[in-house]
């Protein structure tokens, strides 16, 4: 007791010094603290140190009886009996049939508070189950435990618990075997087995039905859709078992049976020349809701054949396949046959009529004259024209294209397409427009329905460089003193001289000058002036008018 009194006095003294220290400075606070630490009889592990202890509200949980496959949840309290917050970090179980339902860990529990731990029990059979719950925390006692117990009571069980039949063709059916098991230790009386949902049925079982302990029976659930679309239903078992009603969910989709259609519904080749061939496309489509298998594709009729599909072939709902039908007549005359598609569709044999006529047609021939068309010499920058002739023999010929392989040569006076009757001719023109000097050549090609399909003509020509002209001028020397040279002036001439302009770039010291910048077919006026050493320039000399430049 004496030590406690001394401690309290020292504490009061240190507190009063601290209050004073707020005004007088940090030195007084340190002095007061030293007095407090130096107090004899104060234990560093005294009763004011924070501590924590986690205690479970019960040492055991008994879940009683629970039907296998079902769950039951009980709650146990976790109490913090200390003065420090405890963090529960984990909850583990020695048996997998017990589990933590809530809360989500980690969870904190304040001093003097508690939290509820929800434990679930889910047995899988009619048996006794025991386990241990271990709670882990940062309390002074890091683990606490509780014993767990429960029993799986007998029940009726269905296997499978649900059935999805998927897509089933309308008019067909699909079945599933179902097992019903009594999981109880005593017999169970099944009073009713019923089923709902359009297209679903149950067979192979009669009620009332008694199942001894652990006994099983099997029966059949069938889906036989009568219309297309999704369907759902429920199988219900009614009994005096602990779970008196057991259900099984059912689903399925009725789909229309596969059916094959043709587009187009018939094929006609028209006239095809003997020795040649024509081709047409045919598309077959599965217009039903279920897949079909095409086992065979065949064709009858002389000269007719089919390709583009390899059998057997599967066509899913809505899927198409494209076939190629060819007609290659070997003789003149009409031919008819059938393209036949054999499949598992509701229309197992699809027949598509095919027809065509083999014809013998005289093929025209096209000739061109002359075989070489000369365009001669043509001045660069101008054009030359020459004519050619096309002649059809044997049968009329239609020319569909005409072109040259040299842009200097172009064809004219010939519209396309151009049909030339048998024994008649058609003329055309070729224009040669050289851009450079020298010999040029090209090939003129006509494309037609003649035999052969192309007819050619050689084209030749020579580009000739345009002639250039110049004007040579001369004049008498000026009689004035100190003459340095002369300037030459030129003006365009029509009916009189136009405006003069100097054409020499530098002073001309001679009394002659050649003007090489004249234009063919033009007329000019010329004059000169004299320039002395002081750059004084005289007036124009006498003017030479109407100097004609020849046309090239």
PDB file of C-alpha atoms in Angstrom, residues 409-512:
ATOM      1  CA  UNK A 409      -1.576   4.534-132.853  1.00  0.00           C
ATOM      2  CA  UNK A 410      -5.321   4.844-132.160  1.00  0.00           C
ATOM      3  CA  UNK A 411      -8.355   3.284-133.831  1.00  0.00           C
ATOM      4  CA  UNK A 412     -11.347   5.335-134.942  1.00  0.00           C
ATOM      5  CA  UNK A 413     -14.550   5.229-136.996  1.00  0.00           C
ATOM      6  CA  UNK A 414     -15.424   1.895-135.384  1.00  0.00           C
ATOM      7  CA  UNK A 415     -17.991   1.633-132.575  1.00  0.00           C
ATOM      8  CA  UNK A 416     -18.095  -1.412-130.287  1.00  0.00           C
ATOM      9  CA  UNK A 417     -19.608  -3.929-130.162  1.00  0.00           C
ATOM     10  CA  UNK A 418     -19.710  -4.113-133.959  1.00  0.00           C
ATOM     11  CA  UNK A 419     -21.429  -6.981-135.811  1.00  0.00           C
ATOM     12  CA  UNK A 420     -20.291  -7.751-139.353  1.00  0.00           C
ATOM     13  CA  UNK A 421     -22.679 -10.004-141.337  1.00  0.00           C
ATOM     14  CA  UNK A 422     -21.200 -12.981-143.141  1.00  0.00           C
ATOM     15  CA  UNK A 423     -19.565 -11.965-146.436  1.00  0.00           C
ATOM     16  CA  UNK A 424     -19.514  -8.266-145.551  1.00  0.00           C
ATOM     17  CA  UNK A 425     -16.817  -5.857-144.473  1.00  0.00           C
ATOM     18  CA  UNK A 426     -16.392  -2.911-142.140  1.00  0.00           C
ATOM     19  CA  UNK A 427     -13.779  -0.173-142.387  1.00  0.00           C
ATOM     20  CA  UNK A 428     -11.844   1.534-139.635  1.00  0.00           C
ATOM     21  CA  UNK A 429      -9.210   4.239-139.364  1.00  0.00           C
ATOM     22  CA  UNK A 430      -5.862   4.281-137.642  1.00  0.00           C
ATOM     23  CA  UNK A 431      -4.374   7.588-136.569  1.00  0.00           C
ATOM     24  CA  UNK A 432      -0.603   7.885-136.058  1.00  0.00           C
ATOM     25  CA  UNK A 433       0.462  10.762-133.784  1.00  0.00           C
ATOM     26  CA  UNK A 434       4.195  10.473-133.093  1.00  0.00           C
ATOM     27  CA  UNK A 435       5.677  12.313-130.151  1.00  0.00           C
ATOM     28  CA  UNK A 436       9.287  11.551-131.030  1.00  0.00           C
ATOM     29  CA  UNK A 437      11.219  11.176-134.229  1.00  0.00           C
ATOM     30  CA  UNK A 438      11.998   7.672-135.468  1.00  0.00           C
ATOM     31  CA  UNK A 439      10.354   4.477-136.663  1.00  0.00           C
ATOM     32  CA  UNK A 440       7.349   3.215-134.671  1.00  0.00           C
ATOM     33  CA  UNK A 441       5.281   0.041-134.817  1.00  0.00           C
ATOM     34  CA  UNK A 442       2.302  -1.502-133.038  1.00  0.00           C
ATOM     35  CA  UNK A 443      -0.072  -4.453-133.131  1.00  0.00           C
ATOM     36  CA  UNK A 444      -3.775  -3.785-133.583  1.00  0.00           C
ATOM     37  CA  UNK A 445      -5.858  -6.549-131.932  1.00  0.00           C
ATOM     38  CA  UNK A 446      -9.544  -7.239-132.556  1.00  0.00           C
ATOM     39  CA  UNK A 447     -11.451  -9.532-130.125  1.00  0.00           C
ATOM     40  CA  UNK A 448     -14.601 -11.226-131.416  1.00  0.00           C
ATOM     41  CA  UNK A 449     -16.712 -14.391-131.363  1.00  0.00           C
ATOM     42  CA  UNK A 450     -14.941 -15.596-134.477  1.00  0.00           C
ATOM     43  CA  UNK A 451     -12.611 -18.539-134.634  1.00  0.00           C
ATOM     44  CA  UNK A 452      -9.925 -17.715-133.588  1.00  0.00           C
ATOM     45  CA  UNK A 453     -11.206 -15.141-131.145  1.00  0.00           C
ATOM     46  CA  UNK A 454      -8.468 -12.583-131.894  1.00  0.00           C
ATOM     47  CA  UNK A 455      -7.422 -11.028-135.213  1.00  0.00           C
ATOM     48  CA  UNK A 456      -4.315  -8.829-135.500  1.00  0.00           C
ATOM     49  CA  UNK A 457      -2.859  -6.273-137.901  1.00  0.00           C
ATOM     50  CA  UNK A 458       0.640  -4.773-137.893  1.00  0.00           C
ATOM     51  CA  UNK A 459       0.938  -0.977-137.856  1.00  0.00           C
ATOM     52  CA  UNK A 460       4.030   0.991-138.907  1.00  0.00           C
ATOM     53  CA  UNK A 461       4.970   4.648-139.160  1.00  0.00           C
ATOM     54  CA  UNK A 462       7.869   7.030-138.806  1.00  0.00           C
ATOM     55  CA  UNK A 463       7.962  10.168-136.754  1.00  0.00           C
ATOM     56  CA  UNK A 464       9.791  12.966-138.557  1.00  0.00           C
ATOM     57  CA  UNK A 465      11.225  15.900-136.661  1.00  0.00           C
ATOM     58  CA  UNK A 466       9.624  19.231-137.600  1.00  0.00           C
ATOM     59  CA  UNK A 467      11.808  21.524-139.780  1.00  0.00           C
ATOM     60  CA  UNK A 468      13.185  24.691-138.141  1.00  0.00           C
ATOM     61  CA  UNK A 469      13.599  28.068-139.907  1.00  0.00           C
ATOM     62  CA  UNK A 470      15.758  31.095-139.259  1.00  0.00           C
ATOM     63  CA  UNK A 471      16.136  34.625-140.663  1.00  0.00           C
ATOM     64  CA  UNK A 472      19.620  35.887-141.623  1.00  0.00           C
ATOM     65  CA  UNK A 473      19.953  39.674-141.249  1.00  0.00           C
ATOM     66  CA  UNK A 474      22.766  41.993-142.410  1.00  0.00           C
ATOM     67  CA  UNK A 475      23.099  45.782-142.612  1.00  0.00           C
ATOM     68  CA  UNK A 476      25.629  48.483-143.429  1.00  0.00           C
ATOM     69  CA  UNK A 477      27.872  49.666-140.643  1.00  0.00           C
ATOM     70  CA  UNK A 478      27.014  52.980-139.025  1.00  0.00           C
ATOM     71  CA  UNK A 479      29.117  55.923-140.153  1.00  0.00           C
ATOM     72  CA  UNK A 480      29.024  57.502-136.677  1.00  0.00           C
ATOM     73  CA  UNK A 481      32.129  57.616-134.486  1.00  0.00           C
ATOM     74  CA  UNK A 482      32.791  55.313-131.499  1.00  0.00           C
ATOM     75  CA  UNK A 483      30.167  52.730-132.416  1.00  0.00           C
ATOM     76  CA  UNK A 484      30.352  49.724-129.965  1.00  0.00           C
ATOM     77  CA  UNK A 485      27.727  47.493-131.595  1.00  0.00           C
ATOM     78  CA  UNK A 486      24.126  47.038-132.609  1.00  0.00           C
ATOM     79  CA  UNK A 487      20.741  45.947-131.210  1.00  0.00           C
ATOM     80  CA  UNK A 488      18.261  43.975-133.312  1.00  0.00           C
ATOM     81  CA  UNK A 489      14.482  44.468-132.941  1.00  0.00           C
ATOM     82  CA  UNK A 490      11.607  42.314-134.193  1.00  0.00           C
ATOM     83  CA  UNK A 491       7.854  42.878-134.462  1.00  0.00           C
ATOM     84  CA  UNK A 492       5.022  40.566-135.601  1.00  0.00           C
ATOM     85  CA  UNK A 493       3.514  41.453-138.967  1.00  0.00           C
ATOM     86  CA  UNK A 494      -0.062  41.010-140.207  1.00  0.00           C
ATOM     87  CA  UNK A 495      -0.998  43.978-142.330  1.00  0.00           C
ATOM     88  CA  UNK A 496       1.555  46.211-140.630  1.00  0.00           C
ATOM     89  CA  UNK A 497       4.349  45.938-138.126  1.00  0.00           C
ATOM     90  CA  UNK A 498       3.358  45.459-134.520  1.00  0.00           C
ATOM     91  CA  UNK A 499       5.350  46.425-131.438  1.00  0.00           C
ATOM     92  CA  UNK A 500       9.100  45.902-131.691  1.00  0.00           C
ATOM     93  CA  UNK A 501      11.085  43.998-129.068  1.00  0.00           C
ATOM     94  CA  UNK A 502      14.835  43.499-128.790  1.00  0.00           C
ATOM     95  CA  UNK A 503      15.835  39.916-129.600  1.00  0.00           C
ATOM     96  CA  UNK A 504      19.596  39.957-128.984  1.00  0.00           C
ATOM     97  CA  UNK A 505      20.709  39.160-125.442  1.00  0.00           C
ATOM     98  CA  UNK A 506      23.963  41.125-125.658  1.00  0.00           C
ATOM     99  CA  UNK A 507      25.265  43.912-127.872  1.00  0.00           C
ATOM    100  CA  UNK A 508      25.893  42.550-131.379  1.00  0.00           C
ATOM    101  CA  UNK A 509      29.320  43.766-132.581  1.00  0.00           C
ATOM    102  CA  UNK A 510      28.893  42.473-136.140  1.00  0.00           C
ATOM    103  CA  UNK A 511      26.659  43.772-138.940  1.00  0.00           C
ATOM    104  CA  UNK A 512      25.005  40.337-139.314  1.00  0.00           C
TER     105      UNK A 512
END
